[in-house]
Amino acid sequence: MLKFSATTRRPLLARHLSNASWLTKGIAILVGSLILALSAQISVPMYPVPMTMQTYAVLIVAALGGWTIGFGAIVAYLLEGAVGLPVFAQGFSTAAFFGPTGGFLFGFLLSGAIAAFAAERGLLRTWGGAVAMLTVAHLSVFVPGIGGLAAFLSLVKGMSFNAALTTAFFSGFVPFIAGTVLKTGLAVLTVRASDRS
């Protein structure tokens, strides 16, 4: 079994910024949150959930930044939206947490945690590991995403929960399957390319 030292198995940014000041790390976290905000604006309008490049950005930011920078950037991004900055898709901010996309926003935390954990443990340093872990990380966005969308449809639109869950699955997951495969593949290529840096 391959073994990596604590230094060589760490994500790219974590390696390069390991001795940096907290100010430098804080700037890196803000840059990561900006990448997430910009990726939200690359979208295909769909109802009730738009298709964006955010999940790709979540994967690479977490995988390259690890816990401190990568996961920190995701938390910072969500906090920016929570205080009213228009960082979410279609220029939304705080209200997005209570709409049909709210569960997906919380799903970014789960996805980022899985990608950051995998990166910190050296699980992305092979093609097989990167494909497996980033696929799991990407799919995890849909767990709270579909749940949140079902709750929204049930509470706001008055659907029965079973009907809402079925509708959420077919409108909040099925249309995104092809995009999920493509963005996961791009994330794998990005992370594996960075591993040679």
Tab-separated table of C-alpha atoms in Angstrom:
chain	number	residue	atom	x	y	z
A	1	MET	CA	0.000	0.000	0.000
A	2	LEU	CA	1.273	3.470	-0.888
A	3	LYS	CA	2.185	5.683	2.016
A	4	PHE	CA	2.605	9.421	1.879
A	5	SER	CA	4.295	11.660	4.363
A	6	ALA	CA	2.234	14.312	6.075
A	7	THR	CA	3.788	16.905	3.745
A	8	THR	CA	3.507	15.175	0.374
A	9	ARG	CA	-0.051	13.993	0.791
A	10	ARG	CA	-1.405	17.439	1.649
A	11	PRO	CA	-3.426	19.389	-0.922
A	12	LEU	CA	-1.621	21.773	-3.270
A	13	LEU	CA	-2.457	25.062	-1.527
A	14	ALA	CA	-2.011	23.544	1.919
A	15	ARG	CA	1.540	22.532	0.923
A	16	HIS	CA	2.442	25.902	-0.577
A	17	LEU	CA	0.898	27.955	2.226
A	18	SER	CA	1.843	25.712	5.147
A	19	ASN	CA	4.263	28.314	6.561
A	20	ALA	CA	2.304	31.375	5.439
A	21	SER	CA	0.864	33.908	7.858
A	22	TRP	CA	-2.788	33.767	8.836
A	23	LEU	CA	-3.273	36.965	6.823
A	24	THR	CA	-2.063	35.198	3.686
A	25	LYS	CA	-4.265	32.196	4.432
A	26	GLY	CA	-7.198	34.516	5.035
A	27	ILE	CA	-6.652	36.132	1.644
A	28	ALA	CA	-6.526	32.672	0.052
A	29	ILE	CA	-9.835	31.811	1.725
A	30	LEU	CA	-11.414	35.019	0.382
A	31	VAL	CA	-10.071	34.277	-3.111
A	32	GLY	CA	-11.594	30.794	-2.867
A	33	SER	CA	-14.951	32.280	-1.867
A	34	LEU	CA	-14.700	34.672	-4.837
A	35	ILE	CA	-14.137	31.704	-7.170
A	36	LEU	CA	-17.302	30.123	-5.774
A	37	ALA	CA	-19.242	33.362	-6.233
A	38	LEU	CA	-18.051	33.729	-9.843
A	39	SER	CA	-18.872	30.098	-10.611
A	40	ALA	CA	-22.448	30.739	-9.445
A	41	GLN	CA	-22.863	33.302	-12.216
A	42	ILE	CA	-21.999	30.745	-14.916
A	43	SER	CA	-25.453	29.267	-15.060
A	44	VAL	CA	-28.116	27.779	-17.280
A	45	PRO	CA	-31.530	29.034	-16.082
A	46	MET	CA	-33.658	26.071	-15.031
A	47	TYR	CA	-36.600	25.830	-12.666
A	48	PRO	CA	-36.627	25.332	-9.758
A	49	VAL	CA	-32.818	24.851	-9.542
A	50	PRO	CA	-30.431	26.507	-12.035
A	51	MET	CA	-27.464	24.582	-13.415
A	52	THR	CA	-24.196	26.301	-12.486
A	53	MET	CA	-20.475	25.571	-12.293
A	54	GLN	CA	-20.577	25.804	-8.505
A	55	THR	CA	-20.250	22.121	-7.742
A	56	TYR	CA	-17.090	21.959	-9.883
A	57	ALA	CA	-15.730	24.973	-7.998
A	58	VAL	CA	-16.638	23.432	-4.626
A	59	LEU	CA	-14.769	20.248	-5.519
A	60	ILE	CA	-11.572	21.907	-6.713
A	61	VAL	CA	-11.482	24.587	-4.007
A	62	ALA	CA	-11.863	21.933	-1.280
A	63	ALA	CA	-9.563	19.395	-2.931
A	64	LEU	CA	-6.770	21.891	-3.597
A	65	GLY	CA	-7.162	23.893	-0.405
A	66	GLY	CA	-7.906	21.188	2.147
A	67	TRP	CA	-9.569	21.928	5.465
A	68	THR	CA	-8.215	25.360	6.314
A	69	ILE	CA	-8.313	27.077	2.941
A	70	GLY	CA	-10.723	24.975	0.883
A	71	PHE	CA	-13.427	24.221	3.409
A	72	GLY	CA	-12.849	27.650	4.933
A	73	ALA	CA	-13.596	29.251	1.551
A	74	ILE	CA	-16.916	27.393	1.314
A	75	VAL	CA	-17.912	28.533	4.809
A	76	ALA	CA	-16.863	32.108	3.955
A	77	TYR	CA	-18.888	31.986	0.737
A	78	LEU	CA	-22.047	30.888	2.545
A	79	LEU	CA	-21.524	33.537	5.233
A	80	GLU	CA	-21.155	36.193	2.544
A	81	GLY	CA	-24.521	35.171	1.134
A	82	ALA	CA	-26.071	34.990	4.602
A	83	VAL	CA	-25.172	38.622	5.350
A	84	GLY	CA	-26.729	39.798	2.097
A	85	LEU	CA	-23.978	39.866	-0.509
A	86	PRO	CA	-25.326	38.795	-3.952
A	87	VAL	CA	-22.958	35.857	-4.320
A	88	PHE	CA	-25.418	33.095	-5.166
A	89	ALA	CA	-26.784	32.138	-8.576
A	90	GLN	CA	-28.817	34.842	-10.332
A	91	GLY	CA	-27.616	37.433	-7.805
A	92	PHE	CA	-29.479	36.011	-4.824
A	93	SER	CA	-28.241	36.288	-1.262
A	94	THR	CA	-29.922	35.525	2.091
A	95	ALA	CA	-33.315	34.587	0.628
A	96	ALA	CA	-31.709	31.701	-1.297
A	97	PHE	CA	-31.336	29.752	1.964
A	98	PHE	CA	-35.121	29.610	2.265
A	99	GLY	CA	-35.933	28.903	-1.380
A	100	PRO	CA	-35.738	25.795	-3.548
A	101	THR	CA	-31.927	25.940	-3.708
A	102	GLY	CA	-31.337	26.248	0.042
A	103	GLY	CA	-30.595	22.570	0.564
A	104	PHE	CA	-28.007	22.618	-2.218
A	105	LEU	CA	-26.171	25.478	-0.517
A	106	PHE	CA	-25.872	23.404	2.643
A	107	GLY	CA	-24.880	20.481	0.426
A	108	PHE	CA	-21.770	22.447	-0.536
A	109	LEU	CA	-20.578	22.054	3.054
A	110	LEU	CA	-21.006	18.274	2.935
A	111	SER	CA	-19.396	18.009	-0.483
A	112	GLY	CA	-16.513	20.262	0.499
A	113	ALA	CA	-15.929	18.337	3.731
A	114	ILE	CA	-15.670	15.043	1.841
A	115	ALA	CA	-13.330	16.485	-0.828
A	116	ALA	CA	-11.139	18.220	1.762
A	117	PHE	CA	-10.950	15.073	3.912
A	118	ALA	CA	-10.013	12.975	0.887
A	119	ALA	CA	-7.332	15.476	-0.105
A	120	GLU	CA	-5.860	15.693	3.396
A	121	ARG	CA	-5.696	11.893	3.613
A	122	GLY	CA	-3.977	11.547	0.238
A	123	LEU	CA	-6.969	9.741	-1.275
A	124	LEU	CA	-6.923	11.879	-4.432
A	125	ARG	CA	-3.365	10.994	-5.419
A	126	THR	CA	-4.396	8.168	-7.745
A	127	TRP	CA	-6.829	8.278	-10.647
A	128	GLY	CA	-9.079	5.673	-9.063
A	129	GLY	CA	-9.119	7.423	-5.709
A	130	ALA	CA	-9.811	10.811	-7.277
A	131	VAL	CA	-12.679	9.450	-9.394
A	132	ALA	CA	-14.250	7.593	-6.464
A	133	MET	CA	-13.920	10.289	-3.818
A	134	LEU	CA	-14.848	13.259	-6.001
A	135	THR	CA	-17.873	11.358	-7.327
A	136	VAL	CA	-19.026	10.698	-3.761
A	137	ALA	CA	-18.333	14.330	-2.834
A	138	HIS	CA	-20.273	15.618	-5.834
A	139	LEU	CA	-23.270	13.331	-5.312
A	140	SER	CA	-23.426	14.322	-1.641
A	141	VAL	CA	-24.600	17.800	-2.685
A	142	PHE	CA	-27.877	16.244	-3.789
A	143	VAL	CA	-28.713	14.654	-0.423
A	144	PRO	CA	-29.571	17.885	1.418
A	145	GLY	CA	-30.389	19.481	-1.946
A	146	ILE	CA	-33.247	17.110	-2.763
A	147	GLY	CA	-34.372	17.078	0.865
A	148	GLY	CA	-34.470	20.875	1.012
A	149	LEU	CA	-36.280	21.130	-2.315
A	150	ALA	CA	-38.854	18.560	-1.168
A	151	ALA	CA	-39.416	20.508	2.054
A	152	PHE	CA	-39.857	23.724	0.057
A	153	LEU	CA	-42.370	22.116	-2.306
A	154	SER	CA	-44.249	20.597	0.610
A	155	LEU	CA	-44.319	23.646	2.905
A	156	VAL	CA	-44.577	26.452	0.362
A	157	LYS	CA	-46.321	24.819	-2.585
A	158	GLY	CA	-48.589	22.607	-0.489
A	159	MET	CA	-47.604	19.251	-1.992
A	160	SER	CA	-47.794	16.065	0.032
A	161	PHE	CA	-44.318	15.103	1.172
A	162	ASN	CA	-44.211	11.967	-1.020
A	163	ALA	CA	-45.223	13.964	-4.106
A	164	ALA	CA	-42.749	16.696	-3.169
A	165	LEU	CA	-39.916	14.178	-2.755
A	166	THR	CA	-40.663	12.588	-6.122
A	167	THR	CA	-40.852	15.980	-7.813
A	168	ALA	CA	-37.628	17.086	-6.095
A	169	PHE	CA	-35.818	13.981	-7.339
A	170	PHE	CA	-36.957	14.415	-10.931
A	171	SER	CA	-36.414	18.174	-11.025
A	172	GLY	CA	-33.447	18.525	-8.661
A	173	PHE	CA	-31.348	15.510	-9.620
A	174	VAL	CA	-32.260	13.802	-12.899
A	175	PRO	CA	-31.669	16.879	-15.122
A	176	PHE	CA	-28.235	17.296	-13.546
A	177	ILE	CA	-26.870	13.786	-14.089
A	178	ALA	CA	-24.984	14.574	-17.306
A	179	GLY	CA	-23.612	17.799	-15.840
A	180	THR	CA	-22.546	15.987	-12.690
A	181	VAL	CA	-20.576	13.431	-14.709
A	182	LEU	CA	-18.930	16.196	-16.777
A	183	LYS	CA	-18.057	18.447	-13.831
A	184	THR	CA	-16.763	15.538	-11.751
A	185	GLY	CA	-14.553	14.523	-14.666
A	186	LEU	CA	-13.227	18.074	-14.982
A	187	ALA	CA	-12.561	18.173	-11.242
A	188	VAL	CA	-10.652	14.878	-11.409
A	189	LEU	CA	-8.518	16.182	-14.289
A	190	THR	CA	-7.854	19.447	-12.441
A	191	VAL	CA	-6.885	17.763	-9.187
A	192	ARG	CA	-4.676	15.139	-10.841
A	193	ALA	CA	-2.926	17.821	-12.927
A	194	SER	CA	-2.279	19.877	-9.804
A	195	ASP	CA	-0.764	16.853	-8.079
A	196	ARG	CA	2.167	17.108	-10.472
A	197	SER	CA	2.857	20.678	-9.369
